[in-house]
Short mmCIF file of C-alpha atoms in Angstrom, two decimals:
data_model
loop_
_atom_site.label_atom_id
_atom_site.label_comp_id
_atom_site.label_asym_id
_atom_site.label_seq_id
_atom_site.Cartn_x
_atom_site.Cartn_y
_atom_site.Cartn_z
CA UNK K 1 -105.80 -99.46 14.17
CA UNK K 2 -108.69 -101.93 14.29
CA UNK K 3 -112.25 -102.58 13.20
CA UNK K 4 -114.01 -101.99 16.54
CA UNK K 5 -113.74 -99.30 19.21
CA UNK K 6 -112.17 -101.70 21.77
CA UNK K 7 -109.58 -102.79 19.17
CA UNK K 8 -108.73 -99.19 18.29
CA UNK K 9 -108.63 -98.26 21.98
CA UNK K 10 -106.24 -101.10 22.71
CA UNK K 11 -103.84 -99.72 20.10
CA UNK K 12 -104.22 -96.17 21.41
CA UNK K 13 -103.69 -97.39 24.97
CA UNK K 14 -100.26 -98.59 23.89
CA UNK K 15 -99.16 -94.97 24.42
CA UNK K 16 -99.70 -95.31 28.18
CA UNK K 17 -96.29 -95.41 29.88
CA UNK K 18 -95.45 -96.96 33.28
CA UNK K 19 -96.17 -94.61 36.17
CA UNK K 20 -97.10 -91.68 33.89
CA UNK K 21 -100.53 -90.03 34.34
CA UNK K 22 -102.78 -90.37 31.31
CA UNK K 23 -105.59 -88.06 30.15
CA UNK K 24 -108.50 -89.57 28.23
CA UNK K 25 -110.62 -87.03 26.37
CA UNK K 26 -113.70 -89.17 25.73
CA UNK K 27 -114.74 -92.71 26.51
CA UNK K 28 -117.55 -95.22 26.22
CA UNK K 29 -118.27 -98.10 28.58
CA UNK K 30 -116.30 -100.46 26.30
CA UNK K 31 -113.31 -98.19 25.75
CA UNK K 32 -113.10 -97.14 29.41
CA UNK K 33 -112.59 -100.77 30.40
CA UNK K 34 -109.66 -101.09 27.98
CA UNK K 35 -108.02 -97.89 29.23
CA UNK K 36 -108.37 -98.91 32.86
CA UNK K 37 -106.95 -102.39 32.28
CA UNK K 38 -103.91 -100.96 30.51
CA UNK K 39 -103.42 -98.22 33.14
CA UNK K 40 -103.66 -100.80 35.93
CA UNK K 41 -100.96 -102.88 34.23
CA UNK K 42 -98.62 -99.88 33.97
CA UNK K 43 -99.46 -98.34 37.35
CA UNK K 44 -100.70 -95.13 35.71
CA UNK K 45 -103.34 -92.76 37.05
CA UNK K 46 -106.21 -92.08 34.62
CA UNK K 47 -108.04 -88.77 34.29
CA UNK K 48 -111.20 -88.52 32.18
CA UNK K 49 -111.54 -84.99 30.78
CA UNK K 50 -115.23 -85.37 29.95
CA UNK K 51 -115.96 -86.04 33.62
CA UNK K 52 -113.80 -83.21 34.96
CA UNK K 53 -114.97 -80.39 32.68
CA UNK K 54 -118.31 -79.18 31.34
CA UNK K 55 -118.55 -76.80 28.37
CA UNK K 56 -121.31 -74.22 27.95
CA UNK K 57 -122.14 -71.03 26.02
CA UNK K 58 -120.39 -72.09 22.82
CA UNK K 59 -120.22 -69.42 20.11
CA UNK K 60 -118.37 -69.63 16.80
CA UNK K 61 -117.43 -67.31 13.97
CA UNK K 62 -115.31 -67.95 10.88
CA UNK K 63 -112.13 -67.23 12.82
CA UNK K 64 -112.70 -68.08 16.48
CA UNK K 65 -114.56 -70.15 19.04
CA UNK K 66 -115.63 -68.84 22.44
CA UNK K 67 -116.95 -70.92 25.31
CA UNK K 68 -117.16 -71.28 29.07
CA UNK K 69 -115.61 -74.29 30.80
CA UNK K 70 -116.52 -75.38 34.33
CA UNK K 71 -114.14 -77.46 36.43
CA UNK K 72 -116.53 -79.81 38.25
CA UNK K 73 -114.00 -80.50 41.01
CA UNK K 74 -114.18 -76.92 42.30
CA UNK K 75 -117.16 -75.46 40.39
CA UNK K 76 -114.90 -72.79 38.87
CA UNK K 77 -115.90 -71.47 35.42
CA UNK K 78 -113.52 -69.78 32.97
CA UNK K 79 -114.05 -68.15 29.59
CA UNK K 80 -111.89 -69.22 26.67
CA UNK K 81 -111.26 -67.88 23.16
CA UNK K 82 -109.70 -70.23 20.60
CA UNK K 83 -108.51 -69.43 17.09
CA UNK K 84 -109.59 -72.94 16.02
CA UNK K 85 -113.33 -72.44 15.42
CA UNK K 86 -114.42 -76.06 14.97
CA UNK K 87 -116.96 -76.80 17.71
CA UNK K 88 -115.27 -80.18 18.28
CA UNK K 89 -112.26 -78.25 19.63
CA UNK K 90 -114.15 -77.85 22.92
CA UNK K 91 -113.45 -81.54 23.54
CA UNK K 92 -109.75 -81.05 22.84
CA UNK K 93 -109.78 -78.00 25.10
CA UNK K 94 -111.04 -80.10 28.01
CA UNK K 95 -108.21 -82.60 27.44
CA UNK K 96 -105.66 -79.76 27.39
CA UNK K 97 -107.06 -78.33 30.62
CA UNK K 98 -106.97 -81.75 32.27
CA UNK K 99 -103.31 -82.19 31.33
CA UNK K 100 -102.53 -78.68 32.51
CA UNK K 101 -104.28 -79.37 35.82
CA UNK K 102 -102.11 -82.44 36.42
CA UNK K 103 -98.91 -80.54 35.60
CA UNK K 104 -99.80 -77.70 37.95
CA UNK K 105 -100.57 -80.19 40.74
CA UNK K 106 -97.05 -81.55 40.18
CA UNK K 107 -95.54 -78.09 40.64
CA UNK K 108 -95.43 -76.66 37.14
CA UNK K 109 -95.99 -72.91 36.95
CA UNK K 110 -98.35 -72.13 34.06
CA UNK K 111 -99.47 -68.48 34.23
CA UNK K 112 -103.09 -67.85 33.26
CA UNK K 113 -102.11 -65.24 30.68
CA UNK K 114 -99.77 -67.74 29.00
CA UNK K 115 -102.57 -70.32 28.88
CA UNK K 116 -105.10 -67.90 27.45
CA UNK K 117 -102.65 -66.42 24.93
CA UNK K 118 -101.56 -69.85 23.73
CA UNK K 119 -105.11 -71.11 23.23
CA UNK K 120 -106.17 -67.93 21.45
CA UNK K 121 -103.23 -68.13 19.03
CA UNK K 122 -102.74 -71.86 18.44
CA UNK K 123 -102.87 -71.61 14.65
CA UNK K 124 -100.51 -68.64 14.55
CA UNK K 125 -98.02 -70.18 16.99
CA UNK K 126 -97.95 -73.70 15.53
CA UNK K 127 -98.91 -73.30 11.88
CA UNK K 128 -101.71 -75.81 12.37
CA UNK K 129 -103.83 -75.97 9.20
CA UNK K 130 -107.02 -77.63 8.03
CA UNK K 131 -108.93 -77.59 11.32
CA UNK K 132 -112.17 -75.85 10.36
CA UNK K 133 -110.15 -73.26 8.49
CA UNK K 134 -112.01 -70.66 6.43
CA UNK K 135 -109.80 -69.89 3.45
CA UNK K 136 -112.21 -67.79 1.36
CA UNK K 137 -115.51 -65.95 1.49
CA UNK K 138 -118.41 -65.38 -0.94
CA UNK K 139 -118.76 -68.30 -1.23
CA UNK K 140 -117.26 -69.51 2.03
CA UNK K 141 -114.63 -72.23 1.54
CA UNK K 142 -113.75 -74.26 4.63
CA UNK K 143 -111.17 -77.01 5.02
CA UNK K 144 -111.19 -79.65 7.72
CA UNK K 145 -109.18 -82.85 7.97
CA UNK K 146 -112.13 -84.78 9.45
CA UNK K 147 -112.04 -88.23 7.86
CA UNK K 148 -113.92 -90.70 10.09
CA UNK K 149 -117.50 -91.04 11.34
CA UNK K 150 -117.07 -88.70 14.30
CA UNK K 151 -115.20 -86.13 12.24
CA UNK K 152 -117.77 -86.07 9.42
CA UNK K 153 -120.65 -86.03 11.91
CA UNK K 154 -119.14 -82.93 13.56
CA UNK K 155 -118.59 -81.24 10.19
CA UNK K 156 -122.17 -81.79 9.03
CA UNK K 157 -123.57 -80.61 12.38
CA UNK K 158 -121.58 -77.37 12.37
CA UNK K 159 -122.42 -76.65 8.73
CA UNK K 160 -126.11 -77.08 9.48
CA UNK K 161 -125.84 -74.78 12.50
CA UNK K 162 -123.75 -72.05 10.86
CA UNK K 163 -125.32 -72.20 7.38
CA UNK K 164 -128.77 -73.71 7.91
CA UNK K 165 -130.28 -72.43 4.65
CA UNK K 166 -127.18 -72.39 2.42
CA UNK K 167 -126.51 -74.84 -0.39
CA UNK K 168 -123.63 -77.13 0.61
CA UNK K 169 -120.87 -78.24 -1.76
CA UNK K 170 -118.56 -81.03 -0.57
CA UNK K 171 -115.12 -81.63 -2.06
CA UNK K 172 -114.26 -85.11 -0.81
CA UNK K 173 -111.27 -87.43 -0.87
CA UNK K 174 -110.48 -90.45 1.30
CA UNK K 175 -107.84 -93.12 1.74
CA UNK K 176 -108.55 -96.76 0.88
CA UNK K 177 -108.49 -98.20 4.39
CA UNK K 178 -111.53 -96.33 5.75
CA UNK K 179 -114.94 -97.90 6.33
CA UNK K 180 -116.68 -95.43 4.05
CA UNK K 181 -120.15 -96.97 4.09
CA UNK K 182 -120.93 -95.46 7.48
CA UNK K 183 -119.07 -92.22 6.75
CA UNK K 184 -120.85 -91.52 3.47
CA UNK K 185 -124.22 -92.30 5.05
CA UNK K 186 -123.76 -89.24 7.30
CA UNK K 187 -123.53 -86.78 4.42
CA UNK K 188 -126.59 -84.86 3.14
CA UNK K 189 -128.15 -86.13 -0.06
CA UNK K 190 -129.22 -82.64 -1.16
CA UNK K 191 -125.64 -81.31 -1.33
CA UNK K 192 -123.45 -81.08 -4.44
CA UNK K 193 -120.40 -83.37 -4.52
CA UNK K 194 -116.97 -83.16 -6.12
CA UNK K 195 -114.99 -86.36 -5.60
CA UNK K 196 -111.20 -86.35 -5.74
CA UNK K 197 -108.09 -88.13 -4.52
CA UNK K 198 -104.67 -87.26 -3.22
CA UNK K 199 -101.66 -88.42 -5.21
CA UNK K 200 -100.44 -91.06 -2.78
CA UNK K 201 -100.62 -94.90 -2.93
CA UNK K 202 -103.17 -95.03 -0.08
CA UNK K 203 -105.65 -92.75 -1.81
CA UNK K 204 -108.99 -94.13 -2.93
CA UNK K 205 -109.33 -93.31 -6.66
CA UNK K 206 -111.89 -90.59 -7.28
CA UNK K 207 -113.90 -92.77 -9.64
CA UNK K 208 -114.29 -95.49 -7.02
CA UNK K 209 -115.31 -92.90 -4.44
CA UNK K 210 -117.93 -91.54 -6.82
CA UNK K 211 -119.41 -95.02 -7.25
CA UNK K 212 -119.44 -95.72 -3.51
CA UNK K 213 -121.09 -92.37 -2.85
CA UNK K 214 -123.76 -93.05 -5.48
CA UNK K 215 -124.78 -96.15 -3.51
CA UNK K 216 -125.62 -93.77 -0.64
CA UNK K 217 -127.54 -91.35 -2.83
CA UNK K 218 -124.72 -88.79 -3.15
CA UNK K 219 -124.18 -87.55 -6.69
CA UNK K 220 -121.58 -85.37 -8.34
CA UNK K 221 -118.51 -85.28 -10.57
CA UNK K 222 -115.02 -86.64 -9.95
CA UNK K 223 -111.61 -85.06 -10.45
CA UNK K 224 -108.04 -86.35 -10.25
CA UNK K 225 -106.83 -83.16 -8.54
CA UNK K 226 -108.43 -81.53 -5.51
CA UNK K 227 -107.72 -78.08 -6.90
CA UNK K 228 -109.73 -78.88 -10.04
CA UNK K 229 -112.55 -80.11 -7.80
CA UNK K 230 -112.49 -76.87 -5.79
CA UNK K 231 -112.49 -74.80 -8.99
CA UNK K 232 -115.59 -76.66 -10.20
CA UNK K 233 -117.31 -76.14 -6.86
CA UNK K 234 -116.54 -72.40 -6.97
CA UNK K 235 -117.93 -72.16 -10.48
CA UNK K 236 -121.18 -73.83 -9.43
CA UNK K 237 -121.63 -72.15 -6.05
CA UNK K 238 -123.58 -68.97 -5.37
CA UNK K 239 -121.95 -66.34 -3.15
CA UNK K 240 -124.21 -67.40 -0.26
CA UNK K 241 -123.27 -71.09 -0.56
CA UNK K 242 -120.59 -72.93 1.42
CA UNK K 243 -117.89 -75.23 0.07
CA UNK K 244 -116.48 -77.86 2.45
CA UNK K 245 -113.18 -79.60 1.65
CA UNK K 246 -112.67 -82.68 3.83
CA UNK K 247 -112.08 -86.43 4.07
CA UNK K 248 -108.31 -86.68 4.34
CA UNK K 249 -105.20 -84.92 5.63
CA UNK K 250 -103.69 -85.60 2.21
CA UNK K 251 -106.51 -83.91 0.28
CA UNK K 252 -106.17 -80.76 2.37
CA UNK K 253 -102.40 -80.95 2.08
CA UNK K 254 -102.52 -80.88 -1.73
CA UNK K 255 -104.60 -77.70 -1.88
CA UNK K 256 -102.93 -74.69 -3.44
CA UNK K 257 -102.98 -71.37 -1.61
CA UNK K 258 -105.93 -69.11 -2.40
#
């Protein structure tokens, strides 16, 4: 979509339609300017979720995320339970609530029990996979489709919070068109790595990924199939360790059921 945040934002802002309200989850000073210029051109109202809602009391387990969300426009706080336990989902939750708020102001009837039930059963209702999904225990195996700087930063932060003392094993695969220098620099050097690739033309070959990672001090073995990489990680991991499979939608998509 682009090489800078403003360039990427400009492409994303192409989704703004004339006269239709738009919800922006997060912004920076540079990206906010792009959104506002596009919205002004289309006559669209802009709502910034990060300004409307504040999240507190976050608590996660392997299967759920709980948090409180305060609407700053009326100082009303609600408790939410999500079946998507990635901490980053709190940001998506705020965007959902902002969109819901707009719809209700326009006359839509969205019962509170329907809202709460939907958010607590998103994975079950939609079949959504690979969003901080724990697929095994002892050792824990988690999949997440995080593939850019922000996604990897969130993954590393939650691993360090939930498993501060555990040995980390990363099964990684990326596509060719990612700026991996900054992404790989975010990963811990004391973890074990298993490099792989999906079987698509866009995939970065596992050998090339291994070489790029070595330049950042990340060492490990490489495998042509993600399932072979996971098997190697399981063989090397203690029951108290954690195995993280991430880097690409395609890598997660090629995993066999466990």
